[in-house]
Coordinates of N, CA, C and O in Angstrom, one line a residue:
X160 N 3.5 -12.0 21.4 CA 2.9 -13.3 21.5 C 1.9 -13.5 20.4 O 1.2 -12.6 20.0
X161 N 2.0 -14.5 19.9 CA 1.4 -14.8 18.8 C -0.2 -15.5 19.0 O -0.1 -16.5 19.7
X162 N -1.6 -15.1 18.5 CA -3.0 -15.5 18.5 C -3.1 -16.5 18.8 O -3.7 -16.9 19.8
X163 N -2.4 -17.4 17.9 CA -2.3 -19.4 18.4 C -1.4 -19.6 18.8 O -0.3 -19.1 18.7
X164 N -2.2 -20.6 19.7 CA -1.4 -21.0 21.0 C -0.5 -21.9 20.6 O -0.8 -22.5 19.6
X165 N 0.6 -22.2 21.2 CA 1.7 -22.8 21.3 C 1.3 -24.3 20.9 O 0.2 -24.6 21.5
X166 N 1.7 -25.2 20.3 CA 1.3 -26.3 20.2 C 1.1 -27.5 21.4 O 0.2 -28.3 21.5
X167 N 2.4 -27.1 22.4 CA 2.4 -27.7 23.4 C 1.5 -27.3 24.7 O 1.1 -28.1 25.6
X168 N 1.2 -26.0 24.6 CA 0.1 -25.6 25.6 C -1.6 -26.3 24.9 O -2.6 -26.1 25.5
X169 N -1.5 -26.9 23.9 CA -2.8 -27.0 23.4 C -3.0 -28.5 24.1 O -4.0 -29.1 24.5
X170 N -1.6 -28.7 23.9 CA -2.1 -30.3 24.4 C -1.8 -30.1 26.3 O -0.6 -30.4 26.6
X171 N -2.2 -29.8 27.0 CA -1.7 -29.5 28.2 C -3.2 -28.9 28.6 O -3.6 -29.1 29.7
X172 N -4.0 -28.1 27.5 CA -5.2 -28.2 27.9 C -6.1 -30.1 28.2 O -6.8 -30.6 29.0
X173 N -5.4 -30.4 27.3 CA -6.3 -31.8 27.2 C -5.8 -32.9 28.4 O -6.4 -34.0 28.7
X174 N -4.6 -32.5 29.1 CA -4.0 -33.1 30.2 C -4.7 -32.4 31.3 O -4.9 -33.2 32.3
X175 N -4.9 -31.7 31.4 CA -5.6 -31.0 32.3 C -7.2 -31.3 32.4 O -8.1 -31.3 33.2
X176 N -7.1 -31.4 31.5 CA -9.0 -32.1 31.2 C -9.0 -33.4 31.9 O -10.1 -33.7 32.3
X177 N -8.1 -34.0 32.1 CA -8.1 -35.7 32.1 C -7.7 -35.7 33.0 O -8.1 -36.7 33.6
X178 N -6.7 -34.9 33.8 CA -7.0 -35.1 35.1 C -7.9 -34.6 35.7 O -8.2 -35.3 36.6
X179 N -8.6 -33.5 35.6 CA -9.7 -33.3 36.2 C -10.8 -34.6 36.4 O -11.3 -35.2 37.3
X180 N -10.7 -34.5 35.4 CA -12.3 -36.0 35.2 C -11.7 -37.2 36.0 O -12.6 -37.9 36.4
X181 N -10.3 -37.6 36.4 CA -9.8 -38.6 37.2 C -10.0 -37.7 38.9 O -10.6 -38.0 39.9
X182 N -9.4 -36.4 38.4 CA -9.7 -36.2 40.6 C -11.5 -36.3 40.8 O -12.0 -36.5 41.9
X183 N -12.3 -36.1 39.8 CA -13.6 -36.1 39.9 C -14.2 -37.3 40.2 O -15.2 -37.5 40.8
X184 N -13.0 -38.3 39.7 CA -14.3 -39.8 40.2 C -13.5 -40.1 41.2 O -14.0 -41.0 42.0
X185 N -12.1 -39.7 41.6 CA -11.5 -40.1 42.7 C -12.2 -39.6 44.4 O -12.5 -40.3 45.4
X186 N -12.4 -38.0 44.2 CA -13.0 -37.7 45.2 C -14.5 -38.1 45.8 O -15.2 -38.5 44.8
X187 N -15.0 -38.2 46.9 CA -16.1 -38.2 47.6 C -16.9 -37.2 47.9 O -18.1 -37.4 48.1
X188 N -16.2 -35.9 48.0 CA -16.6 -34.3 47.8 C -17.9 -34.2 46.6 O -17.6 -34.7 45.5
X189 N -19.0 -33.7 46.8 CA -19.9 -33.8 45.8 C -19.6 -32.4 45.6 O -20.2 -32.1 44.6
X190 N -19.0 -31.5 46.0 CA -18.3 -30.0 45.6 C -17.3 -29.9 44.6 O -17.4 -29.3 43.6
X191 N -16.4 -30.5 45.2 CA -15.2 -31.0 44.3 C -15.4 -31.7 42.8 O -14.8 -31.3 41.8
X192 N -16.3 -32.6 42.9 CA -16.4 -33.4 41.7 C -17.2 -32.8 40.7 O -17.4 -33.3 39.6
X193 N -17.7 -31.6 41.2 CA -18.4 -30.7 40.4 C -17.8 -29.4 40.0 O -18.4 -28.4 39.4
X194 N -17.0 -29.4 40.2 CA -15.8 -28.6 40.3 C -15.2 -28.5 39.1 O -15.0 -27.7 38.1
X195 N -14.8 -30.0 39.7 CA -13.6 -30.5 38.8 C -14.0 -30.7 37.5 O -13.2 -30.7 36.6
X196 N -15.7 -31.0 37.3 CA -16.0 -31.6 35.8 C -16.5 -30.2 35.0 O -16.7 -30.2 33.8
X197 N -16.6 -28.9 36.0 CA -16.8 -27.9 34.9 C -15.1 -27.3 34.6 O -14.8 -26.7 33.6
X198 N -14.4 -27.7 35.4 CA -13.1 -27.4 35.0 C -12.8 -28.6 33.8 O -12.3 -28.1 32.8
X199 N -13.0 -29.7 33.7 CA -12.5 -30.8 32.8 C -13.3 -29.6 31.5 O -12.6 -28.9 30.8
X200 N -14.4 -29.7 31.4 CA -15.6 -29.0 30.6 C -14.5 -28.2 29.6 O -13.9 -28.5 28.6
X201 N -14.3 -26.8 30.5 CA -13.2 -25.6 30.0 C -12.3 -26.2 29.7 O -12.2 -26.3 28.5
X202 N -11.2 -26.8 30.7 CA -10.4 -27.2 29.8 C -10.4 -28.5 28.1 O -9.7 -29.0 27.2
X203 N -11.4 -28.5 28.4 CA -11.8 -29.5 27.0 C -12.2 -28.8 26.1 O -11.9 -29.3 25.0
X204 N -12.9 -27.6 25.9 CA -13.9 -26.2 25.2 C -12.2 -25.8 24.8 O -12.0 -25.8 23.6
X205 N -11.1 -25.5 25.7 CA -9.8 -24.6 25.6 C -9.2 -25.8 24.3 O -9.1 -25.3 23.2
X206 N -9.0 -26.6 24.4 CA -8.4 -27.7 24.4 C -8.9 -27.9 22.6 O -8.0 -27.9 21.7
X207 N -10.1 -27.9 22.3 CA -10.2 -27.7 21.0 C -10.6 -26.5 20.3 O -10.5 -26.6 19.1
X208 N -10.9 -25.5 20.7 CA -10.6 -24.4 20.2 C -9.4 -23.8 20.1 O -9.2 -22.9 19.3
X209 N -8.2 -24.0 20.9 CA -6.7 -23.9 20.3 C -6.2 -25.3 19.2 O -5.3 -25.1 18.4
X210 N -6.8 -26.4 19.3 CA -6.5 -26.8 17.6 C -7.5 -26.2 16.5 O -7.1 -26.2 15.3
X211 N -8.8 -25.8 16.8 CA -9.3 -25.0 15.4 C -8.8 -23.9 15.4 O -9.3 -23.2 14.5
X212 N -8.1 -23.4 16.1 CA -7.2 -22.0 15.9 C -5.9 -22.2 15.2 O -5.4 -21.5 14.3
X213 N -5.4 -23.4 15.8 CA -4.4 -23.9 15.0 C -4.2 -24.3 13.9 O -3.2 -24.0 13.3
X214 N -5.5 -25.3 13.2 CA -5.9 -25.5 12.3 C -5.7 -24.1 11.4 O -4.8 -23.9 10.7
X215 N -6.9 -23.4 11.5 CA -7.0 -22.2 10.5 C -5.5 -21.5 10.8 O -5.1 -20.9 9.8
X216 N -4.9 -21.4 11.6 CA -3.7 -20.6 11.2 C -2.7 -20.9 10.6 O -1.8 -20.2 10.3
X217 N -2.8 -22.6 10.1 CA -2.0 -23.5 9.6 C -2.2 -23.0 8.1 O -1.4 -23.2 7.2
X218 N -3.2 -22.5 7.9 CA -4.0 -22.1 6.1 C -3.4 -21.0 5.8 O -3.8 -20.0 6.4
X219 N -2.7 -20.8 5.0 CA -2.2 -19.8 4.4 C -2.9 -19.7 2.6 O -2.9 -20.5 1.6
X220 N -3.5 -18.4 2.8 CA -4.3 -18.0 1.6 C -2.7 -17.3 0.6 O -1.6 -16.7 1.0
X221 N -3.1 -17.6 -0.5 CA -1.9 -16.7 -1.5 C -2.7 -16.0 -2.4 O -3.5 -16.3 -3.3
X222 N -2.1 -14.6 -1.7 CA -2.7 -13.6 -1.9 C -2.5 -13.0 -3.4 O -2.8 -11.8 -3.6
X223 N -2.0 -13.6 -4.3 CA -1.7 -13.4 -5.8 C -2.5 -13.9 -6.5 O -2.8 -13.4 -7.6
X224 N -3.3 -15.3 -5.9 CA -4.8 -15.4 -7.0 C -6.3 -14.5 -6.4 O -7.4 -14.4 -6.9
X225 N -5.7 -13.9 -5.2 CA -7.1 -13.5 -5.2 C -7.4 -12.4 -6.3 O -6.4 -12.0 -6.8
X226 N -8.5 -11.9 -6.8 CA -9.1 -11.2 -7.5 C -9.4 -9.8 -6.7 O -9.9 -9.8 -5.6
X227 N -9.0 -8.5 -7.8 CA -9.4 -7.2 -7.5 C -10.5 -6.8 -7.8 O -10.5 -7.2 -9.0
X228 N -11.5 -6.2 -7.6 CA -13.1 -5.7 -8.1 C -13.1 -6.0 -9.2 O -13.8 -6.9 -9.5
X229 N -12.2 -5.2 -10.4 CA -12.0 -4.9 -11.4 C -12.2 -6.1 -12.5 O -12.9 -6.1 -13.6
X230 N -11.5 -7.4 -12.0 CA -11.7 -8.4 -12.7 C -12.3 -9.2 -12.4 O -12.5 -10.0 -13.3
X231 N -13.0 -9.4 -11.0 CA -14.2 -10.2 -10.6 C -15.4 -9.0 -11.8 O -16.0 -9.1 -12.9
X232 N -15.4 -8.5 -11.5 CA -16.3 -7.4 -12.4 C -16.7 -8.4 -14.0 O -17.7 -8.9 -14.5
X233 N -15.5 -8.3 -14.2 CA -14.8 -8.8 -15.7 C -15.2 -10.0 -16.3 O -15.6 -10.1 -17.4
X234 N -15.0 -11.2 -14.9 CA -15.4 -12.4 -14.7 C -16.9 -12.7 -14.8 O -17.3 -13.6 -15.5
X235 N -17.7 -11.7 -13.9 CA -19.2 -11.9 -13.9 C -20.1 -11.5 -15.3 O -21.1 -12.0 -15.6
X236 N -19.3 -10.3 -16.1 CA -19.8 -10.5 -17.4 C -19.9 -11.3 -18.4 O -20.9 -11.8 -19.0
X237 N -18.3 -11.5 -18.4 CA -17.7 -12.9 -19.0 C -18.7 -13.9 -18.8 O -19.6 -14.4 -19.5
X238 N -18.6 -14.2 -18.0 CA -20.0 -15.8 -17.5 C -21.3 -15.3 -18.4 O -21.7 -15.8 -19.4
X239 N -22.0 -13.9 -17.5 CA -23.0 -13.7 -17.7 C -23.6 -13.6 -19.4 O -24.8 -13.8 -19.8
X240 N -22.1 -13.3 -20.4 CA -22.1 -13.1 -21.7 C -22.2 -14.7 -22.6 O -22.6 -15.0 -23.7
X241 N -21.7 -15.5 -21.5 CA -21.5 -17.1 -22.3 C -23.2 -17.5 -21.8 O -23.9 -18.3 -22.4
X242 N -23.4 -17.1 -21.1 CA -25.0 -17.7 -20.2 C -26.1 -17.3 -21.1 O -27.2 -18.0 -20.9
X243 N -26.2 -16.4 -22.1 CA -27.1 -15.6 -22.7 C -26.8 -16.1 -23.9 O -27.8 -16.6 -24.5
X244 N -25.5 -16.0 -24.7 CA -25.1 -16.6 -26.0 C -25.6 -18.1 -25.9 O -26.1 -18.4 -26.9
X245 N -25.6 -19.2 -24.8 CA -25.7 -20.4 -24.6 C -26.9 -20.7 -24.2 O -27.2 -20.8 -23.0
X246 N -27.9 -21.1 -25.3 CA -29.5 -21.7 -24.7 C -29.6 -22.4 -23.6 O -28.6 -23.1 -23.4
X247 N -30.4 -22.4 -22.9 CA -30.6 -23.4 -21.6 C -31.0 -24.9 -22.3 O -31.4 -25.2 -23.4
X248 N -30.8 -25.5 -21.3 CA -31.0 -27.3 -22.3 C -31.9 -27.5 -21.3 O -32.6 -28.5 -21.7
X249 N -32.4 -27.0 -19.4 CA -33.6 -27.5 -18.6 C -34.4 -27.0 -19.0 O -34.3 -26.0 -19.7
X250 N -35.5 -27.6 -18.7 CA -37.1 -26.8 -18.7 C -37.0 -25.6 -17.9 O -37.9 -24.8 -17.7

């Protein structure tokens, strides 16, 4: 089973949210309707934390530009060598 959730379970949290908050103004139960709106609550908390899971799982990093020590290394000289040859122009 895969970390993110199924796309169609994501939306089924948010149906589940919405009915809760409808049986909550439906009922007369002051139990129930308290109930029901920490359950809407969770399922609304579930509901968008499986699309920001989705989200970020949708992001695929490519792993061929990242940089190895060696040339971040390389890189920070490089800068730091243009930074020093190059007068500052602020006060």
């Amino acid at each position: 089973m895969s970390p993110v959730p199924r796309r169609e379970m994501i939306w089924l949290y948010l149906l589940l949210a919405i009915a809760a908050f409808v049986v909550a103004l439906k009922t007369t139960s002051m139990v129930l309707v308290i109930v029901c709106l920490l359950a809407a609550l969770g399922f609304l908390v579930a509901w968008v934390l499986g699309l920001l899971a989705q989200r970020i799982g949708n992001q695929n990093r490519d792993v061929q530009v990242m940089l190895d020590p060696d040339a971040l290394r390389r890189l920070r000289e490089q800068a730091e060598a243009q930074r020093i040859k190059t007068p500052d122009s602020a006060p």
